[in-house]
Coordinates of C-alpha atoms in Angstrom, one line a residue:
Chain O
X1 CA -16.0 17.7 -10.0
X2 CA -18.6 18.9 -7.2
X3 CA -17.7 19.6 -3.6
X4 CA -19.3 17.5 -1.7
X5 CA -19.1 19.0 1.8
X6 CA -18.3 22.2 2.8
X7 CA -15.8 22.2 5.1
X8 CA -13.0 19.6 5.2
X9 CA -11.5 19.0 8.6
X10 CA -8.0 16.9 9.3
X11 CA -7.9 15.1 12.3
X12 CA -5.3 12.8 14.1
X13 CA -5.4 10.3 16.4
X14 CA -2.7 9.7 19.0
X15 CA -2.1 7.5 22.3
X16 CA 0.7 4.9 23.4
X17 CA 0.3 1.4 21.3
X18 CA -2.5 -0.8 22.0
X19 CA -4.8 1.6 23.5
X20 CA -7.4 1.0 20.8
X21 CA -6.7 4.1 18.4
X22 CA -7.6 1.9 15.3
X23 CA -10.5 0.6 16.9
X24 CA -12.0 4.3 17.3
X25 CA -11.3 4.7 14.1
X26 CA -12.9 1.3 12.9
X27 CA -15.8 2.5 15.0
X28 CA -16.4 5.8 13.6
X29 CA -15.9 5.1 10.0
X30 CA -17.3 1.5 9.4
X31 CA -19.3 0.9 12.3
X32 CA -17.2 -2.7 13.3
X33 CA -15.4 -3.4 16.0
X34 CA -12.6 -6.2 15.3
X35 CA -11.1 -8.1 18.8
X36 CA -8.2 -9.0 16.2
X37 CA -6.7 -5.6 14.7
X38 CA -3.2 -5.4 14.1
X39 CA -0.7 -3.0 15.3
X40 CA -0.5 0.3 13.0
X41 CA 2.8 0.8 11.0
X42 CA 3.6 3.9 10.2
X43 CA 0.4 6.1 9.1
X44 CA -3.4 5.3 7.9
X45 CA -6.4 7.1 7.6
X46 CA -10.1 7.0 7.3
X47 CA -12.8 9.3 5.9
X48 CA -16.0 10.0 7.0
X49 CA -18.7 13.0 6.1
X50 CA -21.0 13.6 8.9
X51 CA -23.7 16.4 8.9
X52 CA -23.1 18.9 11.1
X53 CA -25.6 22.0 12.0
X54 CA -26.7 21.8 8.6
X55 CA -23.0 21.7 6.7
X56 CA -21.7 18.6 5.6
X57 CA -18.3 17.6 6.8
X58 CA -16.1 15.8 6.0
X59 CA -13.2 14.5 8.3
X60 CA -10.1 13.4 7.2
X61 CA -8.9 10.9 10.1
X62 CA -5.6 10.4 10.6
X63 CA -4.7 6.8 12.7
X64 CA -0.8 7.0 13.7
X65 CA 1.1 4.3 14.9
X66 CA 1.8 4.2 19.0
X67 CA 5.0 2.9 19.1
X68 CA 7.3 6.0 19.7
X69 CA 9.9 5.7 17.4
X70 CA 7.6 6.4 14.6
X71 CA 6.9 9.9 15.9
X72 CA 9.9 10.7 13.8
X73 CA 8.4 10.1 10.5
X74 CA 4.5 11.3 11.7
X75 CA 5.2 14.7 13.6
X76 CA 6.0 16.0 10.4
X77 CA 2.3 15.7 9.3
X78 CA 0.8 17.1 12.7
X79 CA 1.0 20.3 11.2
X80 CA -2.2 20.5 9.3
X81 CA -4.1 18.6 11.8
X82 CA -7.3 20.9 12.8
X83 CA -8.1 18.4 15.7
X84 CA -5.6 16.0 18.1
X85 CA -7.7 13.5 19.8
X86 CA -5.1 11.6 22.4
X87 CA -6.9 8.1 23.4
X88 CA -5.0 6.5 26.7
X89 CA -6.5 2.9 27.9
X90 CA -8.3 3.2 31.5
X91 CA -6.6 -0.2 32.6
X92 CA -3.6 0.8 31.6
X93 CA -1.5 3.7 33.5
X94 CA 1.1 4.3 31.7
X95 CA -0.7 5.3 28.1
X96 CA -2.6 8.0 30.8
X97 CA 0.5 9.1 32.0
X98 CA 2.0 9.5 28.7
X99 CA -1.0 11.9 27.8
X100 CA 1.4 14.8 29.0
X101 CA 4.2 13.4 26.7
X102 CA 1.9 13.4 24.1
X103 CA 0.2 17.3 24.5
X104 CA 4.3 18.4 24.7
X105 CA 4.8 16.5 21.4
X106 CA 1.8 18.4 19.5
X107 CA 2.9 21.6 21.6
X108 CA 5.8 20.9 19.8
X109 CA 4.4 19.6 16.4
X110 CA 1.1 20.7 15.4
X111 CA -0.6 24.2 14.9
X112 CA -1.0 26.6 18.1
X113 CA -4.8 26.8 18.0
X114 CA -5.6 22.8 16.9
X115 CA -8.7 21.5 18.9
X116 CA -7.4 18.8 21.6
X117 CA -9.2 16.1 22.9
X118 CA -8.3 13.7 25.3
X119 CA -10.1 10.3 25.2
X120 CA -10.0 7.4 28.1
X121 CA -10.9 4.4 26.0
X122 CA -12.1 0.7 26.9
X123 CA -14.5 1.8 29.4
X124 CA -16.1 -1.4 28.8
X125 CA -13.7 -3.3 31.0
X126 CA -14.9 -1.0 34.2
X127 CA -13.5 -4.5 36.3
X128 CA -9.5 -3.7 35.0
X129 CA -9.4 0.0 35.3
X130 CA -6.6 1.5 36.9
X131 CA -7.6 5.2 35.7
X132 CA -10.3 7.0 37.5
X133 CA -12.6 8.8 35.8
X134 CA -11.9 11.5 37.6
X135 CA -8.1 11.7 37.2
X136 CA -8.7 12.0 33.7
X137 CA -10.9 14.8 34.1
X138 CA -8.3 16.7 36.0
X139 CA -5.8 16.1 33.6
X140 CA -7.9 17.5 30.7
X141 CA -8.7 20.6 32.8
X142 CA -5.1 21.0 33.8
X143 CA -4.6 21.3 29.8
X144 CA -7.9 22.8 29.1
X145 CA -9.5 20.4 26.9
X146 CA -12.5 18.5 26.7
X147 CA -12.5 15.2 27.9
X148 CA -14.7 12.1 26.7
X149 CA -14.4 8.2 27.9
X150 CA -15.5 6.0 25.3
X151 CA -15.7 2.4 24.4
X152 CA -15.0 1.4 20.6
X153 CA -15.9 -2.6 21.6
X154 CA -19.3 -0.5 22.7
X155 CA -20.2 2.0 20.6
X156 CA -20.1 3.4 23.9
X157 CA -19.3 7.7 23.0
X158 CA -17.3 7.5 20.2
X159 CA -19.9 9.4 18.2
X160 CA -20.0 11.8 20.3
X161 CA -16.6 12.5 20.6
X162 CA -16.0 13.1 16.9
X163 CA -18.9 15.4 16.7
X164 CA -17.8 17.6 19.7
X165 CA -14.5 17.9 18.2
X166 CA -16.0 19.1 14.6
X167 CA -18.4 20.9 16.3
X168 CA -15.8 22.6 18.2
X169 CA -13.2 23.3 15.2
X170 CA -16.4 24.7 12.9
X171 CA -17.0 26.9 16.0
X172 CA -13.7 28.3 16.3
X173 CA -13.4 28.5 12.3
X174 CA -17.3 30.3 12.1
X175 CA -15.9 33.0 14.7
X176 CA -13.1 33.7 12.4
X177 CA -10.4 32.2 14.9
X178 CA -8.0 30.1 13.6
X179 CA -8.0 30.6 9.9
X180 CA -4.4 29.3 9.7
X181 CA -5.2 26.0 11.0
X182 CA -4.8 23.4 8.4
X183 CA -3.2 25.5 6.2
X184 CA 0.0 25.9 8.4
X185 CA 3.2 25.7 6.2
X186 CA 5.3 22.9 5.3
X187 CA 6.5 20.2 6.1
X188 CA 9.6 22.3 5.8
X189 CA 10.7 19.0 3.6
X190 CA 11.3 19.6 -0.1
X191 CA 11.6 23.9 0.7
X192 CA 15.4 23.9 -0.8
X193 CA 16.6 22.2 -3.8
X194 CA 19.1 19.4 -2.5
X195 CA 16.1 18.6 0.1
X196 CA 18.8 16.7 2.4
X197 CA 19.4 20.0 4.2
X198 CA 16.0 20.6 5.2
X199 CA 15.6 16.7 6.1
X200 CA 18.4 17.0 8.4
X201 CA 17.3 19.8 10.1
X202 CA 14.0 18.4 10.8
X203 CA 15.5 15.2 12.1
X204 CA 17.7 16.8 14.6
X205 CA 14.8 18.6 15.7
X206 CA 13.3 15.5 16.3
X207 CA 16.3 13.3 18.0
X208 CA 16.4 16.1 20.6
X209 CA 12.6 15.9 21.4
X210 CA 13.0 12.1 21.8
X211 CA 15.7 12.1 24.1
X212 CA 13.7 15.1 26.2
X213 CA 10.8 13.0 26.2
X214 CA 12.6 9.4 26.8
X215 CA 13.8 11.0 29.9
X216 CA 10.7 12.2 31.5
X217 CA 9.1 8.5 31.4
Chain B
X1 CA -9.0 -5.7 8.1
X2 CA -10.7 -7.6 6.0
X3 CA -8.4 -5.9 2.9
X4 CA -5.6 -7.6 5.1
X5 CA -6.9 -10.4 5.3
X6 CA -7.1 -11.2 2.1
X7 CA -3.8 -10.8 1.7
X8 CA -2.8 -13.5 3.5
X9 CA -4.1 -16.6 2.3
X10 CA -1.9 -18.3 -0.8
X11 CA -3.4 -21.6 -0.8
X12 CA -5.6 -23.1 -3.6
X13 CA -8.8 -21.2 -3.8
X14 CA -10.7 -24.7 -2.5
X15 CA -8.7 -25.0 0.6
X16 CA -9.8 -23.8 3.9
X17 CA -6.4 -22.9 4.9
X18 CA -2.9 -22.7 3.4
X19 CA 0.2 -24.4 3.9
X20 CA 1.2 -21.7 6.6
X21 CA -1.5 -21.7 8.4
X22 CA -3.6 -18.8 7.3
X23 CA -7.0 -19.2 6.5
X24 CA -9.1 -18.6 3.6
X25 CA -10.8 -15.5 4.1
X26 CA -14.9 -15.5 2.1
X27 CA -16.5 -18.8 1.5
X28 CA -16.0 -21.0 -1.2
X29 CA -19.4 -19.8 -2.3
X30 CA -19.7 -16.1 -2.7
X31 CA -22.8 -13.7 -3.7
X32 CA -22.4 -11.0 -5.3
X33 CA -22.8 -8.6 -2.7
X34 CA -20.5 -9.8 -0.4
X35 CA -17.0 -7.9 0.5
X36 CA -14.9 -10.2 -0.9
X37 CA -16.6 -11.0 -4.2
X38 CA -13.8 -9.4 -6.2
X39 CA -11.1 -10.1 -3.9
X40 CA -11.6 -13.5 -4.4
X41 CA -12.4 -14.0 -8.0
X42 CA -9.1 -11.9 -8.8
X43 CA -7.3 -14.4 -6.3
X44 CA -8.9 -17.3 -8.2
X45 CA -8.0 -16.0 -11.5
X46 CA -4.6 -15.3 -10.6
X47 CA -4.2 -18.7 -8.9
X48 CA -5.2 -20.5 -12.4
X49 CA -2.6 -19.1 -13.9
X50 CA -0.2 -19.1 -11.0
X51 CA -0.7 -22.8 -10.6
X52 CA 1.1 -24.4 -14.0
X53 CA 4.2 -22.1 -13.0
X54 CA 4.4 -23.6 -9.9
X55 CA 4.0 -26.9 -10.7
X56 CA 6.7 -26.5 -13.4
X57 CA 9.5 -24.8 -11.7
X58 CA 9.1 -27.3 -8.9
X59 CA 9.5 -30.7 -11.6
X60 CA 12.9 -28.3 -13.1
X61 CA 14.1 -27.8 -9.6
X62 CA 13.8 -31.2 -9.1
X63 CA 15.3 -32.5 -12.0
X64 CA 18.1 -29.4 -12.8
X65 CA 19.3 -29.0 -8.9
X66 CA 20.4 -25.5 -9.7
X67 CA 22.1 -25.6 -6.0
X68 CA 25.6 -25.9 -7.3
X69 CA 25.6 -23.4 -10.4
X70 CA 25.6 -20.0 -8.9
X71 CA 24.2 -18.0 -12.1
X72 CA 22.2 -20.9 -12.7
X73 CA 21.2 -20.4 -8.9
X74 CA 20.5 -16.9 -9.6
X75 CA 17.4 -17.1 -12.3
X76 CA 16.2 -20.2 -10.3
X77 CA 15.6 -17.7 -7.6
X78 CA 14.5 -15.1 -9.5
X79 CA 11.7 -17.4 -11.2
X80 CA 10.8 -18.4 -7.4
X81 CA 11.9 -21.2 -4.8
X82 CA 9.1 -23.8 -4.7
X83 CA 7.7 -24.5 -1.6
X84 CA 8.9 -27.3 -0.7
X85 CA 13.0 -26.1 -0.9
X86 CA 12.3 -22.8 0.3
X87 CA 13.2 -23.8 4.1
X88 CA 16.7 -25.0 2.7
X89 CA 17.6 -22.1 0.4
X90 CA 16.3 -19.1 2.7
X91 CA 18.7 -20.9 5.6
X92 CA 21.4 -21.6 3.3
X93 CA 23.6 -19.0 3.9
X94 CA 22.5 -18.2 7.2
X95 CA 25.2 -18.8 10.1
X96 CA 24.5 -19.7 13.9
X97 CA 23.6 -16.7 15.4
X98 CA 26.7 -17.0 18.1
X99 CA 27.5 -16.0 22.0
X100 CA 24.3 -14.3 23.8
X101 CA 25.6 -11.1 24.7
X102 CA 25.7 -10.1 28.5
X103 CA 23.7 -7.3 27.4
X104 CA 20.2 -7.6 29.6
X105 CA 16.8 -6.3 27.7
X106 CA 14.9 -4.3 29.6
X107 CA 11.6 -4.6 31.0
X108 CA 9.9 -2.1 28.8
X109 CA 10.9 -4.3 25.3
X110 CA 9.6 -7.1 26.7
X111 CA 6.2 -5.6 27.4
X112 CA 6.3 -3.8 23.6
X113 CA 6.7 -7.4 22.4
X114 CA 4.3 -8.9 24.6
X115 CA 1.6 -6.0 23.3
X116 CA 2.0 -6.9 19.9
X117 CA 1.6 -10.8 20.2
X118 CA -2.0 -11.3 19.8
X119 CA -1.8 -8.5 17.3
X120 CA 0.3 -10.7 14.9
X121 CA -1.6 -12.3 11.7
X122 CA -4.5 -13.2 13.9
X123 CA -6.2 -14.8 10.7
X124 CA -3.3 -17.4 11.4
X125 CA -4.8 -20.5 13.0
X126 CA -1.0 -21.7 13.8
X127 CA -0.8 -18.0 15.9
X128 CA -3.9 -18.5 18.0
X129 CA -2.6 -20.4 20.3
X130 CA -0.9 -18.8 23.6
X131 CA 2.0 -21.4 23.2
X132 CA 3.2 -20.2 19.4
X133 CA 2.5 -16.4 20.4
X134 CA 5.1 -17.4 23.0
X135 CA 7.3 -18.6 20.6
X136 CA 7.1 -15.6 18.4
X137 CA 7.6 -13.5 21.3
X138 CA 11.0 -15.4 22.2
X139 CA 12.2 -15.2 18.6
X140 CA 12.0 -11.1 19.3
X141 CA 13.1 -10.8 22.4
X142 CA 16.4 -12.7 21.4
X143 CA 16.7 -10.5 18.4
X144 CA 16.5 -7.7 21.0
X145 CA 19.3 -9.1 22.9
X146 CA 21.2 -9.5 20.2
X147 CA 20.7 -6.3 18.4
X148 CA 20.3 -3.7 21.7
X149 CA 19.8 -0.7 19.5
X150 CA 16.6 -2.1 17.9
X151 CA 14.9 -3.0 21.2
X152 CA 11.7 -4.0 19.4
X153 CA 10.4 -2.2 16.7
X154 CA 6.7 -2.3 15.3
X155 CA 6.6 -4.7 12.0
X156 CA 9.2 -6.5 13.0
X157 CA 6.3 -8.9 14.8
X158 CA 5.4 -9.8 11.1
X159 CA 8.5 -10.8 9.5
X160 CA 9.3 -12.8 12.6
X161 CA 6.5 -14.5 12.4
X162 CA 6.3 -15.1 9.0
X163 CA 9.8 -16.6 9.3
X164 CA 8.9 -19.4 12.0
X165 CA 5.8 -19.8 10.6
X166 CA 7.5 -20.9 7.1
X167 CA 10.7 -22.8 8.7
X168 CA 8.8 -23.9 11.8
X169 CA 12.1 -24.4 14.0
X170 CA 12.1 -21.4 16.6
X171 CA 16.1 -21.9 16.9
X172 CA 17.0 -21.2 13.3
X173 CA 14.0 -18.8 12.9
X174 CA 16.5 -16.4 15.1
X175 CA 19.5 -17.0 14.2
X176 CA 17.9 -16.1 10.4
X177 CA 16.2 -13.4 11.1
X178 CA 19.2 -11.3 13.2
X179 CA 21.3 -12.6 10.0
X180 CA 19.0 -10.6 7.9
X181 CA 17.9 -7.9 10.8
X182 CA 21.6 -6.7 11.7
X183 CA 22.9 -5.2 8.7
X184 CA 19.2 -3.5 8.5
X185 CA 19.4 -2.2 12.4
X186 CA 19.1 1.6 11.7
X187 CA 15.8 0.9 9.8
X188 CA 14.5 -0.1 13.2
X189 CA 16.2 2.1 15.7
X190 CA 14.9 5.2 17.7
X191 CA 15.4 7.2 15.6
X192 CA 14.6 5.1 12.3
X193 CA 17.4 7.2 10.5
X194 CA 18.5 4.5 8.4
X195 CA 14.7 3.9 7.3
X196 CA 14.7 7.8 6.1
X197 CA 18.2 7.7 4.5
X198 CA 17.2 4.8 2.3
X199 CA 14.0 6.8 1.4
X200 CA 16.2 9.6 0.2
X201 CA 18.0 7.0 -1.8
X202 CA 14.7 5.4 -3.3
X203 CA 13.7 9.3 -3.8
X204 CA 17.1 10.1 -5.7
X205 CA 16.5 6.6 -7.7
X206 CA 12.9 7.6 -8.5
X207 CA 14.0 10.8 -9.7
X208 CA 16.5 9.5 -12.3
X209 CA 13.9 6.5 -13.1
X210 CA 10.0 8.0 -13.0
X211 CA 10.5 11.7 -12.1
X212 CA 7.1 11.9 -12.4
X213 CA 7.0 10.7 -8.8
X214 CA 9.2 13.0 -7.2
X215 CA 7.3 16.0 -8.6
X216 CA 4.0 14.8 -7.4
X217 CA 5.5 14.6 -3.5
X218 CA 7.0 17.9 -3.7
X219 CA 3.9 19.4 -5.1
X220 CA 2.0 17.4 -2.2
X221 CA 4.3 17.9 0.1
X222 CA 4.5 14.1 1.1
X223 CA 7.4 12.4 1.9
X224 CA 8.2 8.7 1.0
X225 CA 9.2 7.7 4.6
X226 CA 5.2 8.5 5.3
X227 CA 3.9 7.1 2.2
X228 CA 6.8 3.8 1.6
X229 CA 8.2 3.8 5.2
X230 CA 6.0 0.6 6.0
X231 CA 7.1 -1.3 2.5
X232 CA 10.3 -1.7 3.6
X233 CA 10.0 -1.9 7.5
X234 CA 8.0 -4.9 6.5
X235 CA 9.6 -6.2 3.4
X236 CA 6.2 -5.6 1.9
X237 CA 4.4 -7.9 4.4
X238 CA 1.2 -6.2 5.2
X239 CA 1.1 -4.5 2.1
X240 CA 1.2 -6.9 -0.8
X241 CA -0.4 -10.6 -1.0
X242 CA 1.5 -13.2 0.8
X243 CA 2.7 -15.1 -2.8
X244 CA 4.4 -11.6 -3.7
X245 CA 6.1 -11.5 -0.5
X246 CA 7.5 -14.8 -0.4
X247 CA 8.8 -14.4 -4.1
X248 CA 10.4 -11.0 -3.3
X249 CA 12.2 -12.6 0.1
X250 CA 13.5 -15.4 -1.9
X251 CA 15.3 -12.8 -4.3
X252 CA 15.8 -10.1 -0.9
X253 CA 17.8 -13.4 0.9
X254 CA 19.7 -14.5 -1.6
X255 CA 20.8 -10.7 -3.3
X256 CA 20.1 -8.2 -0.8
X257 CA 17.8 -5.3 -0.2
X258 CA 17.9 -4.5 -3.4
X259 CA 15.2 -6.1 -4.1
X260 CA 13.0 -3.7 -2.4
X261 CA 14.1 -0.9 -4.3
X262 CA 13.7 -2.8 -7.9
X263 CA 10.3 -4.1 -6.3
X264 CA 9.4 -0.4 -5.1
X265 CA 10.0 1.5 -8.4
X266 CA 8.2 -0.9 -10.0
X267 CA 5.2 -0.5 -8.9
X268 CA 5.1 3.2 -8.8
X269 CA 6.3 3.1 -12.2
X270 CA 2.6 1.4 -12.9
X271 CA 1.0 3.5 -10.9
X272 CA 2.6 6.7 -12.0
X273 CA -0.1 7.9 -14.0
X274 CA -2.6 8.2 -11.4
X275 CA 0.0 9.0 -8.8
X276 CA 0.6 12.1 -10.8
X277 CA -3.2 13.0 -11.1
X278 CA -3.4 12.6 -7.6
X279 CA -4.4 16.7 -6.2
X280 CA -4.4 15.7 -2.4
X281 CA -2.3 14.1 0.1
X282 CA -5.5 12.3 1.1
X283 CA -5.7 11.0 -2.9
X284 CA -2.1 10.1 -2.7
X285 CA -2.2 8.2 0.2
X286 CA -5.3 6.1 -0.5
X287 CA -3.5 5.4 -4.5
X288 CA -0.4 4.2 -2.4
X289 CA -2.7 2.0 -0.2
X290 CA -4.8 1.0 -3.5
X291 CA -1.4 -0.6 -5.0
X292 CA -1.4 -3.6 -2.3
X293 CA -4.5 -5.3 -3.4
X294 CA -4.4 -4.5 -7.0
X295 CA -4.0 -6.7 -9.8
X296 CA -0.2 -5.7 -11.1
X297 CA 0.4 -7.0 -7.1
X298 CA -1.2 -10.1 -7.1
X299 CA 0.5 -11.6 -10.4
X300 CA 3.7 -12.3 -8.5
X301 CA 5.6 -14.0 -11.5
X302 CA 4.7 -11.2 -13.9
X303 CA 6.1 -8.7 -11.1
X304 CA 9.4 -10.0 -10.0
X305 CA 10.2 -10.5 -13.7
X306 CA 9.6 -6.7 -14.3
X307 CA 11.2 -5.7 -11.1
X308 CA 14.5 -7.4 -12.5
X309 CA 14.1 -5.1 -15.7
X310 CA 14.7 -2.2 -13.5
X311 CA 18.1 -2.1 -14.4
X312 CA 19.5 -0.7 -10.8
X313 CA 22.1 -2.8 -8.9
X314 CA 23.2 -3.4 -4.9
X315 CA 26.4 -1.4 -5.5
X316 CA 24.2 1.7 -6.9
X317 CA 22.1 1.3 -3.8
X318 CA 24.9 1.4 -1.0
X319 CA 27.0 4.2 -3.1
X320 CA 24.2 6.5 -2.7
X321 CA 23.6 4.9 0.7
X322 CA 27.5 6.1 1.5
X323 CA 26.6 9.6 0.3
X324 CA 23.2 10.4 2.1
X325 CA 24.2 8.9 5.3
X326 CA 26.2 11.8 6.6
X327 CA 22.6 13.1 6.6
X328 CA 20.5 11.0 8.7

């Protein structure tokens, strides 16, 4: 079968629950916008092949579920990710304040050099926002990434925010940076032959993290 | 969403909405072109054939009363409750849930809940309303009080309101579903370790029963807590059509979680063939998600009869249960 693209890019979505991360999603790859969605079990994702500088490419978008007892069962899939959008709510301040809980979970989690890209959703509702424009461009130069706020109800930015991030990945990829991303290992899950071990190790890992980042809230 | 959707409605294909509330999701009059074309005339199909069954194991419920002959009890189940005793058998073993404990819930639980409560089956036009959200939300904030360790997990919004929706009294809708909620608790917890010990038992099952499976994760590098962690979390709710559900829960409440596993393999074991030509995790995850709506899915009588011919039993389960859990 033919390739149809030439470059295939993984990228994740993550963000407290209910700050519209399956509504970007929607958005991006289906053009609808759905008052109704329901909350995300476990893991989905979308696909979409966008045309980019004259390469076609096709992303691989990975929706996660908020709630933060699932991180144990999705950080183990963080590592091929290529790009991390995190999407807080601007009327809500405690999915922005999380941000930082969620950039030490993919510090933690995902590859060194993935793209970042933090995302202030629902600007539609300007007359609820709690979170300043400006705060959360402090917050994504503090962390040094870009920083895009976006309405999926809209079809306010949400373009433009996957593009930037491709653009910015194809970038780093064309100057020969960051030939490792995507690739990046294992899931470190099925490496020995009674794959308990290596399960066990993972989750212990992952208990600690949890606790760490319980405590910071 | 719309895929959802359409797993939702189990009412004759003329009705606008079912018998719990949900509606129908395309038009009685479909073109061609239109999303649901094939969703529905597969739901038709099935629905023609579905109907006679139902029909017939309501009259031999009605004229048998298998309620006092346990093994006759037992294939009554398994050939599905009609609606119209389902209420009484899915309570029938169900005690009063007891003492509140002292234990207070904390703020943050409540809010989780609250988030989630417009987000529950809003194709329901029983759920629309502020005052049965309320309800639902009740019904999970006393399961967090009485189960502190769960708090409130995700998915646990559906089964909860599935459950009132199909009893409709909020009372014995909690004391039912912490009856079937506690001995499940370390699905739910932080750190879901009962969820991923049962996947390494489904993964040790699969490996004596389609092998084929467990060498396609390994060579994707998936694991079934990422792929299969939602089938159980949910009891299949959100993932298979509502008639499946409701025919696996009547065999799930009255002879344990078994059921999922039987229910599980089964469905991989049809799928096996293109689970094993799958060559990405991308691939494998959209043949997992392809499985819900598919035909094999929808023919709920066929299914549960095929589950039972997996030939793996409770006490298999828990033994392997007892030796992964020093692991998790």
């Amino acid at each position: 079968m033919a390739r149809t693209y030439d470059y295939l890019f993984k990228l994740l979505l993550i963000g407290d629950s209910g700050v519209g991360k399956t509504c970007v999603l929607f958005r991006f790859s289906d053009d609808s916008f759905n008052n109704s969605f329901i909350s995300t079990i476990g893991i989905d994702f979308k696909i979409r092949t966008i045309d980019l500088d004259g390469k076609k490419i096709k992303l691989q978008i990975w929706d996660t579920a908020g709630q933060e007892r699932f991180r144990t069962i999705t950080t183990a899939y963080y590592r091929g990710a290529m790009g991390i959008m995190l999407v807080y709510d601007i009327t809500n301040e405690k999915s922005f304040e999380n941000i930082k809980n969620w950039i030490r979970n993919i510090e933690e989690h995902a590859s060194q050099d993935v793209e970042r890209m933090i995302i202030g959703n629902k600007c539609d509702m300007e007359d609820r926002r709690v979170v300043s424009r400006d705060r959360g461009q402090q917050l994504s130069i503090e962390y040094g990434t870009k920083f895009m706020e976006t309405s999926a109800k809209l079809n306010h930015n949400i373009e433009e925010a996957f593009y930037t991030l491709a653009r910015d990945i194809k970038g780093k990829m064309e100057r020969g940076q960051g030939q490792t991303v995507g690739v990046g290992g294992t899931t470190g899950r099925y490496q020995q032959d009674s794959t308990i071990a290596a399960q066990g190790n993972n989750l212990c890992k992952n208990r600690h993290t949890f606790h760490c980042d319980f405590i910071a809230f | 969403m719309n895929e959802q959707c359409a797993l939702h409605f189990t009412g004759p294909p003329g009705s606008e909405v079912d018998d719990l509330g949900f509606r129908r999701p395309w038009d009685v009059k479909l073109d061609e072109n239109s999303t649901y074309f094939k969703a529905a005339n597969a739901y038709s199909e099935f629905w023609t054939q579905y109907l006679p069954t139902l029909v017939r194991r309501r009259k031999r419920w009605e004229k048998v009363d298998p309620r006092t002959h346990p093994l006759l009890m037992q294939r009554f189940i398994h050939k599905g409750v009609p609606s119209t005793f389902r209420k009484e058998i899915w309570l029938r073993n169900c005690p009063p849930r007891g003492e509140i404990p002292s234990t207070s819930v904390p703020n943050l639980v409540a809010e989780e809940i609250r988030l989630d409560l417009p987000r529950t089956f809003p194709d329901n036009i029983r759920l629309r309303n502020t005052k049965a959200q309320n309800t639902v939300g009740r019904i999970l904030y006393e399961l967090a009080r009485f189960v502190p360790s769960i708090g409130y997990c995700q998915g646990l919004n559906f089964i909860a309101a599935l459950l009132w929706l199909l009893l409709e009294n909020e009372e014995r809708t909690k004391d039912l579903l912490i009856f079937l909620i506690k001995p499940r608790s370390s699905w739910y917890g932080m750190d879901m370790s009962g969820l991923r010990r049962d996947m390494r038992v489904l993964y040790e099952l699969l490996r004596q029963e389609v092998p084929v499976i467990c060498s396609t994760l390994v060579r994707l590098d998936v694991g079934l807590d990422l792929l299969l962690g939602k089938w159980f979390l949910c009891w299949f709710l959100e993932v298979l059509p509502m008639e499946t559900v409701l025919r696996i829960w009547d065999c799930f409440i009255y002879e344990g979680d078994v059921w999922f596993f039987r229910v599980a393999i089964r469905l991989l074991r049809i799928n096996s063939i293109k689970i094993a030509a799958c060559k990405t995790m991308d691939q494998l995850l959209t043949t997992i998600q392809s499985i819900g709506p598919s035909k094999p899915s929808l023919k709920c009588h066929l299914l549960i009869q095929n589950a039972m011919s997996e030939k793996i039993t409770q006490d298999q389960v828990d033994a392997l249960r007892d030796r992964f859990s020093k692991e998790f």
